């Protein structure tokens, strides 16, 4: 019996990941960087884009959710089933930081399972005028997340800076 | 009732069942995809391949009717009607494909589309109407508005639009419209393939152009019967089997190219960059100075932001 169980056991772990954030934060560009390893221009996401990435023993089913106001209504349904959340923030967008924070806490408090890992990406770090990681952690009040397993990384989907490190943390969180 | 058929008949009948089964499976896949996406494009693609599927099922059923009830005039007429209907359904795939392609490959104006479908439907309608009229009122030994292609060695025949005299205009017109449409689509797809920068799009378009080519070949192979392939039993069977394979290939390629299932997309795309870096096949990209080597451990107790920053700095 145990032999049969071992024979038919799923060796590859399948996880569903949702990528959220305000429009123009760089969500789709990050996903495309993960796939192509280089910057690829994108158009605003209408609805949801799906990408599947196969890693050894892990398959990441990534749902890149459109950030525009019209599409935020579909987020809760997808986030509910998510095994991991990636939240992307535009580091150069000071004006909409509060809006982004509000949306982030709305997702954390009402949409996701509190046990799943949360990866926060401070994107567009290639720009001069931007928030530093420390400023961002303070502004977003991330320590108040309590028991949630989270990490914050500075990334650039144009140069690729920080993207691998960020997702490496995410992959390790799933492998655990 | 003992079923005594000539050995060659079995090839046609078995091939018909295989074609029908494979096409049904692909059609179900398309319908599932349609209910997931609910797009007009998928609907048009379903109509295109459903026409091919209807032709296949009608043709096979007609063969069975003729083989099972030899000499029965009513069944014979029903079989002939089925075959002719199947042929016109097959011809009408051109129209469905044209409208489908108009959403993705070409951009014809509404007037042209209207004229196209009107003229094409007129050809099909007139040819079909006259053929049905002749089946039920004419002399079967000397058909005028349809032609019987005798399949040597088989217990049934093929029924086709008229292939002689001025009546050839009917099938010729449909063939010309179909050829121009398919050629246009192939040329357009080839151009788009050259322009495409994305590898998956490039390969996808190549599959699409192949599927259109095969769809066109379906009609061309059937035309071999007009030129006498039906007179030699083994050649006749071979052409029929070949036609079946072409139809199945066209539909499979169409499904793969247009729908592009996730598994195929991943296969064409190759391994993702992150997977290559993760497995050590590619070097790691530059790290950001602001990111720590390892992210802070999960915070289980209330900590101030400054403490986090300190952990990060370490």
CSV table of C-alpha atoms in Angstrom, one decimal:
chain,number,residue,atom,x,y,z
A,1,UNK,CA,0.0,0.0,0.0
A,2,UNK,CA,2.7,2.4,1.0
A,3,UNK,CA,4.6,1.4,-2.2
A,4,UNK,CA,1.5,2.4,-4.3
A,5,UNK,CA,1.2,5.6,-2.3
A,6,UNK,CA,4.8,6.4,-3.0
A,7,UNK,CA,4.4,5.5,-6.7
A,8,UNK,CA,1.5,7.8,-7.3
A,9,UNK,CA,2.6,10.6,-4.9
A,10,UNK,CA,2.8,14.0,-6.5
A,11,UNK,CA,6.5,14.8,-6.6
A,12,UNK,CA,6.1,18.3,-7.9
A,13,UNK,CA,4.5,20.7,-5.4
A,14,UNK,CA,2.1,23.0,-7.2
A,15,UNK,CA,1.6,26.5,-5.8
A,16,UNK,CA,-0.6,29.3,-6.9
A,17,UNK,CA,0.8,32.7,-6.6
A,18,UNK,CA,-1.0,36.0,-7.0
A,19,UNK,CA,0.8,39.2,-8.0
A,20,UNK,CA,-1.0,42.4,-6.9
A,21,UNK,CA,-0.3,46.0,-6.7
A,22,UNK,CA,-1.4,49.3,-8.1
A,23,UNK,CA,-1.5,49.8,-11.9
A,24,UNK,CA,1.8,50.7,-13.4
A,25,UNK,CA,3.7,49.2,-10.5
A,26,UNK,CA,5.5,46.8,-12.8
A,27,UNK,CA,3.8,43.5,-12.0
A,28,UNK,CA,3.7,42.1,-15.5
A,29,UNK,CA,7.2,43.3,-16.3
A,30,UNK,CA,8.5,41.4,-13.3
A,31,UNK,CA,6.7,38.2,-14.4
A,32,UNK,CA,8.1,38.6,-17.9
A,33,UNK,CA,11.5,39.1,-16.5
A,34,UNK,CA,11.1,35.9,-14.5
A,35,UNK,CA,10.4,34.1,-17.8
A,36,UNK,CA,12.7,35.8,-20.2
A,37,UNK,CA,15.5,37.0,-18.0
A,38,UNK,CA,15.4,40.4,-19.7
A,39,UNK,CA,13.3,43.5,-19.8
A,40,UNK,CA,10.2,43.2,-22.1
A,41,UNK,CA,7.9,46.1,-22.6
A,42,UNK,CA,4.3,45.3,-21.6
A,43,UNK,CA,0.8,46.8,-22.0
A,44,UNK,CA,-1.6,47.4,-19.1
A,45,UNK,CA,-3.0,44.1,-18.0
A,46,UNK,CA,-6.7,43.7,-18.7
A,47,UNK,CA,-8.0,41.2,-16.2
A,48,UNK,CA,-5.6,38.5,-15.4
A,49,UNK,CA,-2.5,37.1,-17.0
A,50,UNK,CA,-1.4,33.6,-16.1
A,51,UNK,CA,2.1,32.2,-16.3
A,52,UNK,CA,3.4,28.8,-15.2
A,53,UNK,CA,7.0,28.4,-14.1
A,54,UNK,CA,8.5,24.9,-13.5
A,55,UNK,CA,11.2,24.6,-11.0
A,56,UNK,CA,12.7,21.4,-9.6
A,57,UNK,CA,10.0,19.9,-7.4
A,58,UNK,CA,7.9,23.1,-7.6
A,59,UNK,CA,5.5,24.5,-10.1
A,60,UNK,CA,4.5,28.1,-9.7
A,61,UNK,CA,1.2,29.0,-11.2
A,62,UNK,CA,1.4,32.8,-11.3
A,63,UNK,CA,-1.7,35.0,-11.6
A,64,UNK,CA,-0.7,38.5,-12.5
A,65,UNK,CA,-3.8,40.6,-11.6
A,66,UNK,CA,-4.6,43.8,-13.5
A,67,UNK,CA,-4.0,46.7,-11.1
A,68,UNK,CA,-6.5,49.1,-12.5
A,69,UNK,CA,-9.5,50.0,-10.3
A,70,UNK,CA,-11.9,48.1,-12.7
A,71,UNK,CA,-10.1,44.8,-12.2
A,72,UNK,CA,-9.5,45.0,-8.4
A,73,UNK,CA,-13.0,43.5,-7.9
A,74,UNK,CA,-11.7,40.1,-9.1
A,75,UNK,CA,-8.7,40.1,-6.7
A,76,UNK,CA,-10.4,38.6,-3.6
A,77,UNK,CA,-11.6,35.5,-5.4
A,78,UNK,CA,-8.2,34.7,-6.7
A,79,UNK,CA,-6.3,35.7,-3.6
A,80,UNK,CA,-8.5,33.5,-1.5
A,81,UNK,CA,-7.0,30.4,-3.2
A,82,UNK,CA,-3.5,31.7,-3.3
A,83,UNK,CA,-0.6,29.9,-1.7
A,84,UNK,CA,1.7,33.0,-1.8
A,85,UNK,CA,1.3,36.7,-2.4
A,86,UNK,CA,3.6,39.0,-4.2
A,87,UNK,CA,2.8,42.7,-3.7
A,88,UNK,CA,4.5,45.1,-6.0
A,89,UNK,CA,5.0,48.8,-5.1
A,90,UNK,CA,6.3,51.5,-7.4
A,91,UNK,CA,9.2,53.0,-5.4
A,92,UNK,CA,9.1,56.2,-7.4
A,93,UNK,CA,5.3,56.8,-6.9
A,94,UNK,CA,5.3,58.9,-3.7
A,95,UNK,CA,1.8,60.2,-4.5
A,96,UNK,CA,0.0,56.9,-4.5
A,97,UNK,CA,1.9,55.3,-1.7
A,98,UNK,CA,-1.0,55.7,0.8
A,99,UNK,CA,-3.4,54.2,-1.7
A,100,UNK,CA,-1.1,51.3,-2.2
A,101,UNK,CA,-0.7,50.8,1.5
A,102,UNK,CA,-4.5,50.7,2.0
A,103,UNK,CA,-4.9,48.1,-0.8
A,104,UNK,CA,-2.1,46.1,0.7
A,105,UNK,CA,-3.7,45.9,4.1
A,106,UNK,CA,-7.0,45.2,2.6
A,107,UNK,CA,-5.5,42.1,0.9
A,108,UNK,CA,-3.6,41.0,4.0
A,109,UNK,CA,-6.6,41.4,6.3
A,110,UNK,CA,-9.5,40.3,4.2
A,111,UNK,CA,-8.3,38.4,1.1
A,112,UNK,CA,-5.5,36.0,1.9
A,113,UNK,CA,-4.8,33.1,4.2
A,114,UNK,CA,-2.6,34.6,7.0
A,115,UNK,CA,-0.3,31.5,6.8
A,116,UNK,CA,0.9,32.1,3.3
A,117,UNK,CA,4.2,33.9,2.5
A,118,UNK,CA,4.0,37.5,1.4
A,119,UNK,CA,6.7,39.0,-0.8
A,120,UNK,CA,6.8,42.7,-1.1
A,121,UNK,CA,8.7,44.1,-4.0
A,122,UNK,CA,9.8,47.7,-4.0
A,123,UNK,CA,10.1,48.0,-7.8
A,124,UNK,CA,11.8,50.5,-10.1
A,125,UNK,CA,14.9,50.8,-8.0
A,126,UNK,CA,16.8,51.8,-11.1
A,127,UNK,CA,15.2,55.3,-10.9
A,128,UNK,CA,17.0,58.1,-9.0
A,129,UNK,CA,14.0,59.6,-7.3
A,130,UNK,CA,12.6,56.8,-5.2
A,131,UNK,CA,11.9,55.5,-1.7
A,132,UNK,CA,14.6,53.5,0.0
A,133,UNK,CA,13.9,50.1,1.5
A,134,UNK,CA,14.1,51.5,5.0
A,135,UNK,CA,11.8,54.4,4.2
A,136,UNK,CA,9.3,52.1,2.6
A,137,UNK,CA,9.3,49.6,5.5
A,138,UNK,CA,8.5,52.5,7.9
A,139,UNK,CA,6.0,54.0,5.6
A,140,UNK,CA,4.2,50.8,5.0
A,141,UNK,CA,4.4,49.9,8.7
A,142,UNK,CA,5.5,46.3,7.8
A,143,UNK,CA,6.5,45.3,11.3
A,144,UNK,CA,2.8,45.5,12.2
A,145,UNK,CA,2.2,42.4,10.0
A,146,UNK,CA,2.7,40.3,13.1
A,147,UNK,CA,2.8,36.5,12.4
A,148,UNK,CA,2.7,36.8,8.7
A,149,UNK,CA,5.8,35.5,7.0
A,150,UNK,CA,7.0,38.3,4.8
A,151,UNK,CA,10.0,39.8,3.1
A,152,UNK,CA,10.7,43.0,1.4
A,153,UNK,CA,13.1,43.3,-1.5
A,154,UNK,CA,14.2,46.2,-3.7
A,155,UNK,CA,13.9,45.2,-7.4
A,156,UNK,CA,14.1,46.5,-10.9
A,157,UNK,CA,12.4,44.7,-13.7
A,158,UNK,CA,14.5,46.7,-16.2
A,159,UNK,CA,18.0,45.8,-14.9
A,160,UNK,CA,16.8,42.6,-13.1
A,161,UNK,CA,18.3,43.8,-9.8
A,162,UNK,CA,17.0,42.0,-6.8
A,163,UNK,CA,14.4,39.9,-8.7
A,164,UNK,CA,16.2,36.6,-8.3
A,165,UNK,CA,16.9,37.2,-4.6
A,166,UNK,CA,13.3,38.1,-4.0
A,167,UNK,CA,11.9,35.0,-5.7
A,168,UNK,CA,14.6,32.8,-4.3
A,169,UNK,CA,13.2,33.7,-0.8
A,170,UNK,CA,9.8,32.9,-2.1
A,171,UNK,CA,10.8,29.6,-3.5
A,172,UNK,CA,12.6,28.7,-0.3
A,173,UNK,CA,9.5,29.6,1.7
A,174,UNK,CA,7.5,27.1,-0.4
A,175,UNK,CA,10.2,24.4,-0.2
A,176,UNK,CA,10.1,24.6,3.6
B,1,UNK,CA,-28.6,-9.8,-41.3
B,2,UNK,CA,-25.2,-11.0,-42.4
B,3,UNK,CA,-22.9,-8.2,-43.3
B,4,UNK,CA,-20.9,-9.2,-46.3
B,5,UNK,CA,-18.6,-6.4,-47.4
B,6,UNK,CA,-15.7,-6.3,-49.8
B,7,UNK,CA,-12.3,-6.2,-48.0
B,8,UNK,CA,-11.6,-2.7,-49.3
B,9,UNK,CA,-14.8,-1.3,-47.8
B,10,UNK,CA,-13.5,-2.1,-44.3
B,11,UNK,CA,-10.6,0.4,-44.7
B,12,UNK,CA,-13.0,3.2,-45.5
B,13,UNK,CA,-15.4,2.3,-42.6
B,14,UNK,CA,-12.6,1.9,-40.0
B,15,UNK,CA,-10.9,5.1,-41.2
B,16,UNK,CA,-14.2,6.9,-40.9
B,17,UNK,CA,-14.7,5.8,-37.3
B,18,UNK,CA,-11.1,6.7,-36.4
B,19,UNK,CA,-11.5,10.1,-38.0
B,20,UNK,CA,-14.8,10.7,-36.3
B,21,UNK,CA,-13.4,9.7,-32.9
B,22,UNK,CA,-10.3,11.9,-33.1
B,23,UNK,CA,-12.2,14.9,-34.4
B,24,UNK,CA,-14.9,14.5,-31.7
B,25,UNK,CA,-12.2,14.5,-29.0
B,26,UNK,CA,-10.6,17.7,-30.4
B,27,UNK,CA,-14.0,19.3,-30.8
B,28,UNK,CA,-14.8,18.6,-27.2
B,29,UNK,CA,-11.5,20.2,-26.2
B,30,UNK,CA,-12.4,23.3,-28.2
B,31,UNK,CA,-15.9,23.4,-26.6
B,32,UNK,CA,-14.4,23.1,-23.1
B,33,UNK,CA,-12.0,26.0,-24.0
B,34,UNK,CA,-15.0,28.0,-25.3
B,35,UNK,CA,-16.9,27.6,-22.0
B,36,UNK,CA,-13.7,28.8,-20.2
B,37,UNK,CA,-13.1,31.8,-22.3
B,38,UNK,CA,-16.4,32.5,-23.9
B,39,UNK,CA,-14.9,34.5,-26.8
B,40,UNK,CA,-16.3,35.0,-30.3
B,41,UNK,CA,-13.0,33.8,-31.8
B,42,UNK,CA,-13.2,30.4,-30.1
B,43,UNK,CA,-16.8,30.1,-31.2
B,44,UNK,CA,-15.9,30.7,-34.8
B,45,UNK,CA,-13.1,28.2,-34.5
B,46,UNK,CA,-15.5,25.7,-33.1
B,47,UNK,CA,-17.8,26.3,-36.1
B,48,UNK,CA,-14.9,25.8,-38.5
B,49,UNK,CA,-13.9,22.5,-37.1
B,50,UNK,CA,-17.5,21.4,-36.3
B,51,UNK,CA,-18.1,21.7,-40.1
B,52,UNK,CA,-15.2,19.4,-40.8
B,53,UNK,CA,-16.5,17.0,-38.1
B,54,UNK,CA,-20.1,17.0,-39.5
B,55,UNK,CA,-18.6,16.2,-43.0
B,56,UNK,CA,-16.8,13.3,-41.4
B,57,UNK,CA,-19.7,11.9,-39.5
B,58,UNK,CA,-22.1,12.3,-42.5
B,59,UNK,CA,-19.7,10.7,-44.9
B,60,UNK,CA,-19.1,7.7,-42.7
B,61,UNK,CA,-22.8,7.3,-41.9
B,62,UNK,CA,-23.5,7.4,-45.6
B,63,UNK,CA,-20.9,4.7,-46.3
B,64,UNK,CA,-22.5,2.5,-43.6
B,65,UNK,CA,-26.0,3.0,-45.0
B,66,UNK,CA,-25.0,2.1,-48.5
B,67,UNK,CA,-23.0,-0.9,-47.3
B,68,UNK,CA,-25.7,-2.2,-45.0
B,69,UNK,CA,-28.7,-1.7,-47.3
B,70,UNK,CA,-27.5,-2.3,-50.8
B,71,UNK,CA,-30.1,-1.7,-53.4
B,72,UNK,CA,-32.6,0.0,-51.0
B,73,UNK,CA,-33.6,3.1,-52.9
B,74,UNK,CA,-34.6,5.1,-49.8
B,75,UNK,CA,-31.5,4.4,-47.9
B,76,UNK,CA,-29.4,5.2,-51.0
B,77,UNK,CA,-31.1,8.6,-51.4
B,78,UNK,CA,-30.6,9.3,-47.7
B,79,UNK,CA,-26.9,8.3,-48.0
B,80,UNK,CA,-26.5,10.5,-51.0
B,81,UNK,CA,-28.1,13.5,-49.2
B,82,UNK,CA,-25.9,12.9,-46.3
B,83,UNK,CA,-22.8,12.9,-48.4
B,84,UNK,CA,-23.7,16.0,-50.3
B,85,UNK,CA,-24.6,17.8,-47.1
B,86,UNK,CA,-21.2,16.7,-45.7
B,87,UNK,CA,-19.4,18.0,-48.7
B,88,UNK,CA,-21.1,21.4,-48.4
B,89,UNK,CA,-20.3,21.6,-44.7
B,90,UNK,CA,-16.7,20.9,-45.5
B,91,UNK,CA,-16.7,23.6,-48.2
B,92,UNK,CA,-18.3,26.0,-45.7
B,93,UNK,CA,-15.3,25.7,-43.3
B,94,UNK,CA,-13.7,28.2,-45.7
B,95,UNK,CA,-16.3,30.8,-44.7
B,96,UNK,CA,-16.0,30.1,-41.0
B,97,UNK,CA,-12.2,30.2,-41.2
B,98,UNK,CA,-12.3,33.5,-43.1
B,99,UNK,CA,-14.4,35.1,-40.4
B,100,UNK,CA,-12.3,33.6,-37.6
B,101,UNK,CA,-9.1,34.9,-39.3
B,102,UNK,CA,-10.7,38.3,-39.6
B,103,UNK,CA,-10.5,38.6,-35.9
B,104,UNK,CA,-6.8,37.8,-35.6
B,105,UNK,CA,-5.0,37.8,-38.9
B,106,UNK,CA,-6.7,40.1,-41.5
B,107,UNK,CA,-8.8,43.1,-41.2
B,108,UNK,CA,-11.3,43.3,-44.1
B,109,UNK,CA,-14.0,45.9,-44.0
B,110,UNK,CA,-17.6,45.0,-43.3
B,111,UNK,CA,-18.7,45.5,-47.0
B,112,UNK,CA,-16.1,43.1,-48.2
B,113,UNK,CA,-17.0,40.6,-45.6
B,114,UNK,CA,-20.7,40.9,-46.5
B,115,UNK,CA,-20.0,40.4,-50.2
B,116,UNK,CA,-17.6,37.5,-49.5
B,117,UNK,CA,-20.1,35.6,-47.4
B,118,UNK,CA,-23.0,36.3,-49.7
B,119,UNK,CA,-21.3,35.2,-52.8
B,120,UNK,CA,-19.8,32.1,-51.2
B,121,UNK,CA,-23.1,31.1,-49.5
B,122,UNK,CA,-24.8,31.6,-52.9
B,123,UNK,CA,-22.4,29.2,-54.5
B,124,UNK,CA,-22.9,26.6,-51.7
B,125,UNK,CA,-26.7,27.2,-51.6
B,126,UNK,CA,-27.3,26.9,-55.3
B,127,UNK,CA,-25.0,23.9,-55.7
B,128,UNK,CA,-26.6,22.2,-52.7
B,129,UNK,CA,-30.2,22.9,-53.7
B,130,UNK,CA,-29.7,21.7,-57.2
B,131,UNK,CA,-27.9,18.5,-56.0
B,132,UNK,CA,-30.7,17.7,-53.6
B,133,UNK,CA,-33.3,18.3,-56.3
B,134,UNK,CA,-31.5,15.9,-58.6
B,135,UNK,CA,-31.0,13.2,-55.9
B,136,UNK,CA,-34.8,13.1,-55.3
B,137,UNK,CA,-36.2,13.7,-58.7
B,138,UNK,CA,-33.5,12.9,-61.2
B,139,UNK,CA,-32.1,9.7,-62.8
B,140,UNK,CA,-29.5,8.1,-60.5
B,141,UNK,CA,-27.7,6.5,-63.4
B,142,UNK,CA,-27.3,9.8,-65.1
B,143,UNK,CA,-27.0,12.5,-62.5
B,144,UNK,CA,-26.9,16.1,-63.7
B,145,UNK,CA,-26.4,18.3,-60.6
B,146,UNK,CA,-24.1,16.0,-58.8
B,147,UNK,CA,-21.6,13.3,-59.7
B,148,UNK,CA,-21.1,9.9,-58.4
B,149,UNK,CA,-17.5,8.8,-58.0
B,150,UNK,CA,-17.3,5.1,-57.9
B,151,UNK,CA,-14.8,3.8,-55.4
B,152,UNK,CA,-13.3,0.7,-57.0
B,153,UNK,CA,-13.5,-2.3,-54.8
B,154,UNK,CA,-15.8,-0.7,-52.2
B,155,UNK,CA,-19.5,-1.3,-51.6
B,156,UNK,CA,-20.3,2.4,-51.7
B,157,UNK,CA,-19.6,5.5,-53.7
B,158,UNK,CA,-18.6,9.1,-53.2
B,159,UNK,CA,-21.1,11.8,-54.2
B,160,UNK,CA,-19.7,15.1,-55.3
B,161,UNK,CA,-20.8,18.4,-56.8
B,162,UNK,CA,-21.0,18.2,-60.6
B,163,UNK,CA,-17.6,17.7,-62.2
B,164,UNK,CA,-18.5,18.0,-65.9
B,165,UNK,CA,-19.5,20.6,-68.4
B,166,UNK,CA,-20.4,24.2,-67.4
B,167,UNK,CA,-21.7,22.9,-64.1
B,168,UNK,CA,-18.1,22.7,-63.1
B,169,UNK,CA,-18.4,26.4,-62.5
B,170,UNK,CA,-20.2,25.7,-59.2
B,171,UNK,CA,-17.4,23.6,-57.7
B,172,UNK,CA,-14.8,25.7,-59.5
B,173,UNK,CA,-16.1,28.9,-57.9
B,174,UNK,CA,-16.1,27.4,-54.5
B,175,UNK,CA,-12.6,26.0,-55.0
B,176,UNK,CA,-11.3,29.3,-56.3
B,177,UNK,CA,-12.8,31.3,-53.4
B,178,UNK,CA,-11.4,28.7,-50.9
B,179,UNK,CA,-8.0,28.7,-52.5
B,180,UNK,CA,-7.7,32.5,-52.6
B,181,UNK,CA,-8.9,32.7,-48.9
B,182,UNK,CA,-6.5,30.1,-47.7
B,183,UNK,CA,-3.5,31.4,-49.7
B,184,UNK,CA,-4.2,34.9,-48.4
B,185,UNK,CA,-4.2,33.6,-44.8
B,186,UNK,CA,-1.1,31.6,-45.3
B,187,UNK,CA,0.8,34.6,-46.8
B,188,UNK,CA,-0.5,36.9,-44.0
B,189,UNK,CA,0.5,34.4,-41.3
B,190,UNK,CA,4.0,33.9,-42.9
B,191,UNK,CA,4.5,37.7,-42.8
B,192,UNK,CA,3.4,38.0,-39.2
B,193,UNK,CA,5.7,35.1,-38.3
B,194,UNK,CA,8.6,37.0,-39.8
B,195,UNK,CA,7.7,40.1,-37.9
B,196,UNK,CA,7.1,38.4,-34.6
B,197,UNK,CA,9.8,38.9,-32.0
B,198,UNK,CA,8.5,36.6,-29.3
B,199,UNK,CA,9.6,33.0,-29.8
B,200,UNK,CA,6.3,31.5,-28.7
B,201,UNK,CA,4.3,33.8,-31.1
B,202,UNK,CA,6.6,33.0,-33.9
B,203,UNK,CA,6.3,29.2,-33.4
B,204,UNK,CA,2.5,29.5,-32.8
B,205,UNK,CA,2.0,31.4,-36.0
B,206,UNK,CA,4.0,28.8,-37.9
B,207,UNK,CA,1.7,26.1,-36.6
B,208,UNK,CA,-1.3,28.2,-37.6
B,209,UNK,CA,-0.1,28.6,-41.1
B,210,UNK,CA,0.5,24.9,-41.3
B,211,UNK,CA,-3.0,24.2,-40.1
B,212,UNK,CA,-4.5,26.4,-42.8
B,213,UNK,CA,-2.3,24.7,-45.4
B,214,UNK,CA,-3.6,21.3,-44.3
B,215,UNK,CA,-7.2,22.5,-44.3
B,216,UNK,CA,-6.7,23.6,-47.9
B,217,UNK,CA,-5.1,20.2,-48.7
B,218,UNK,CA,-8.2,18.5,-47.5
B,219,UNK,CA,-10.1,19.8,-50.4
B,220,UNK,CA,-7.2,19.2,-52.8
B,221,UNK,CA,-6.8,15.6,-51.9
B,222,UNK,CA,-10.5,14.9,-52.4
B,223,UNK,CA,-10.1,16.4,-55.9
B,224,UNK,CA,-7.7,13.6,-56.7
B,225,UNK,CA,-10.8,11.4,-57.0
B,226,UNK,CA,-12.0,13.6,-59.8
B,227,UNK,CA,-8.8,12.9,-61.7
B,228,UNK,CA,-9.2,9.1,-61.5
B,229,UNK,CA,-7.7,8.0,-58.2
B,230,UNK,CA,-11.0,6.1,-57.5
B,231,UNK,CA,-10.4,3.6,-60.3
B,232,UNK,CA,-7.6,1.7,-58.6
B,233,UNK,CA,-8.9,0.0,-55.4
B,234,UNK,CA,-5.7,0.3,-53.3
B,235,UNK,CA,-5.0,3.9,-54.5
B,236,UNK,CA,-8.5,4.9,-53.8
B,237,UNK,CA,-8.2,3.5,-50.2
B,238,UNK,CA,-4.8,5.2,-49.9
B,239,UNK,CA,-6.2,8.6,-50.9
B,240,UNK,CA,-9.1,8.2,-48.5
B,241,UNK,CA,-6.7,7.3,-45.6
B,242,UNK,CA,-4.4,10.1,-46.6
B,243,UNK,CA,-7.3,12.6,-46.6
B,244,UNK,CA,-8.3,11.4,-43.1
B,245,UNK,CA,-4.8,12.0,-41.8
B,246,UNK,CA,-4.7,15.4,-43.4
B,247,UNK,CA,-8.0,16.4,-41.8
B,248,UNK,CA,-6.9,15.2,-38.4
B,249,UNK,CA,-3.6,17.0,-38.7
B,250,UNK,CA,-5.3,20.2,-39.8
B,251,UNK,CA,-7.6,20.2,-36.8
B,252,UNK,CA,-4.8,19.2,-34.3
B,253,UNK,CA,-2.5,21.9,-35.7
B,254,UNK,CA,-5.4,24.4,-35.6
B,255,UNK,CA,-6.1,23.6,-32.0
B,256,UNK,CA,-2.5,23.8,-31.0
B,257,UNK,CA,-1.7,26.9,-32.9
B,258,UNK,CA,-4.8,29.0,-32.2
B,259,UNK,CA,-5.6,27.9,-28.7
B,260,UNK,CA,-2.0,27.3,-27.7
B,261,UNK,CA,-2.5,25.1,-24.6
B,262,UNK,CA,-0.4,26.0,-21.6
B,263,UNK,CA,1.8,22.9,-21.8
B,264,UNK,CA,2.7,23.7,-25.4
B,265,UNK,CA,3.4,27.3,-24.7
B,266,UNK,CA,5.8,26.3,-21.9
B,267,UNK,CA,7.4,23.7,-24.2
B,268,UNK,CA,7.9,26.2,-27.0
B,269,UNK,CA,9.1,28.9,-24.6
B,270,UNK,CA,11.6,26.6,-22.9
B,271,UNK,CA,12.7,26.8,-19.3
B,272,UNK,CA,12.0,30.1,-17.6
B,273,UNK,CA,15.0,32.3,-16.8
B,274,UNK,CA,14.5,31.9,-13.0
B,275,UNK,CA,14.4,28.1,-13.3
B,276,UNK,CA,17.8,28.3,-15.2
B,277,UNK,CA,19.3,30.5,-12.6
B,278,UNK,CA,17.9,28.4,-9.8
B,279,UNK,CA,19.4,25.2,-11.2
B,280,UNK,CA,22.7,26.9,-11.8
B,281,UNK,CA,22.5,26.9,-15.6
B,282,UNK,CA,22.8,30.7,-15.7
B,283,UNK,CA,24.7,33.0,-13.4
B,284,UNK,CA,22.8,34.9,-10.8
B,285,UNK,CA,21.9,38.5,-11.7
B,286,UNK,CA,23.2,41.5,-9.8
B,287,UNK,CA,22.1,41.9,-6.3
B,288,UNK,CA,20.7,45.1,-4.9
B,289,UNK,CA,22.8,46.6,-2.2
B,290,UNK,CA,19.7,47.3,-0.2
B,291,UNK,CA,18.6,43.7,-0.1
B,292,UNK,CA,20.1,41.6,2.6
B,293,UNK,CA,21.7,38.2,1.8
B,294,UNK,CA,18.8,36.4,3.4
B,295,UNK,CA,15.5,38.0,4.1
B,296,UNK,CA,14.7,38.5,7.8
B,297,UNK,CA,13.2,35.5,9.6
B,298,UNK,CA,9.5,35.6,10.1
B,299,UNK,CA,8.6,38.2,12.7
B,300,UNK,CA,6.6,36.5,15.5
B,301,UNK,CA,6.8,39.2,18.1
B,302,UNK,CA,6.0,42.9,17.7
B,303,UNK,CA,9.1,44.6,16.6
B,304,UNK,CA,9.8,48.2,15.6
B,305,UNK,CA,10.5,49.2,12.1
B,306,UNK,CA,14.0,50.3,13.2
B,307,UNK,CA,14.8,46.8,14.5
B,308,UNK,CA,13.9,45.4,11.0
B,309,UNK,CA,16.1,47.9,9.4
B,310,UNK,CA,18.9,46.9,11.8
B,311,UNK,CA,18.4,43.2,10.8
B,312,UNK,CA,18.5,44.3,7.2
B,313,UNK,CA,21.7,46.3,7.7
B,314,UNK,CA,23.4,43.3,9.3
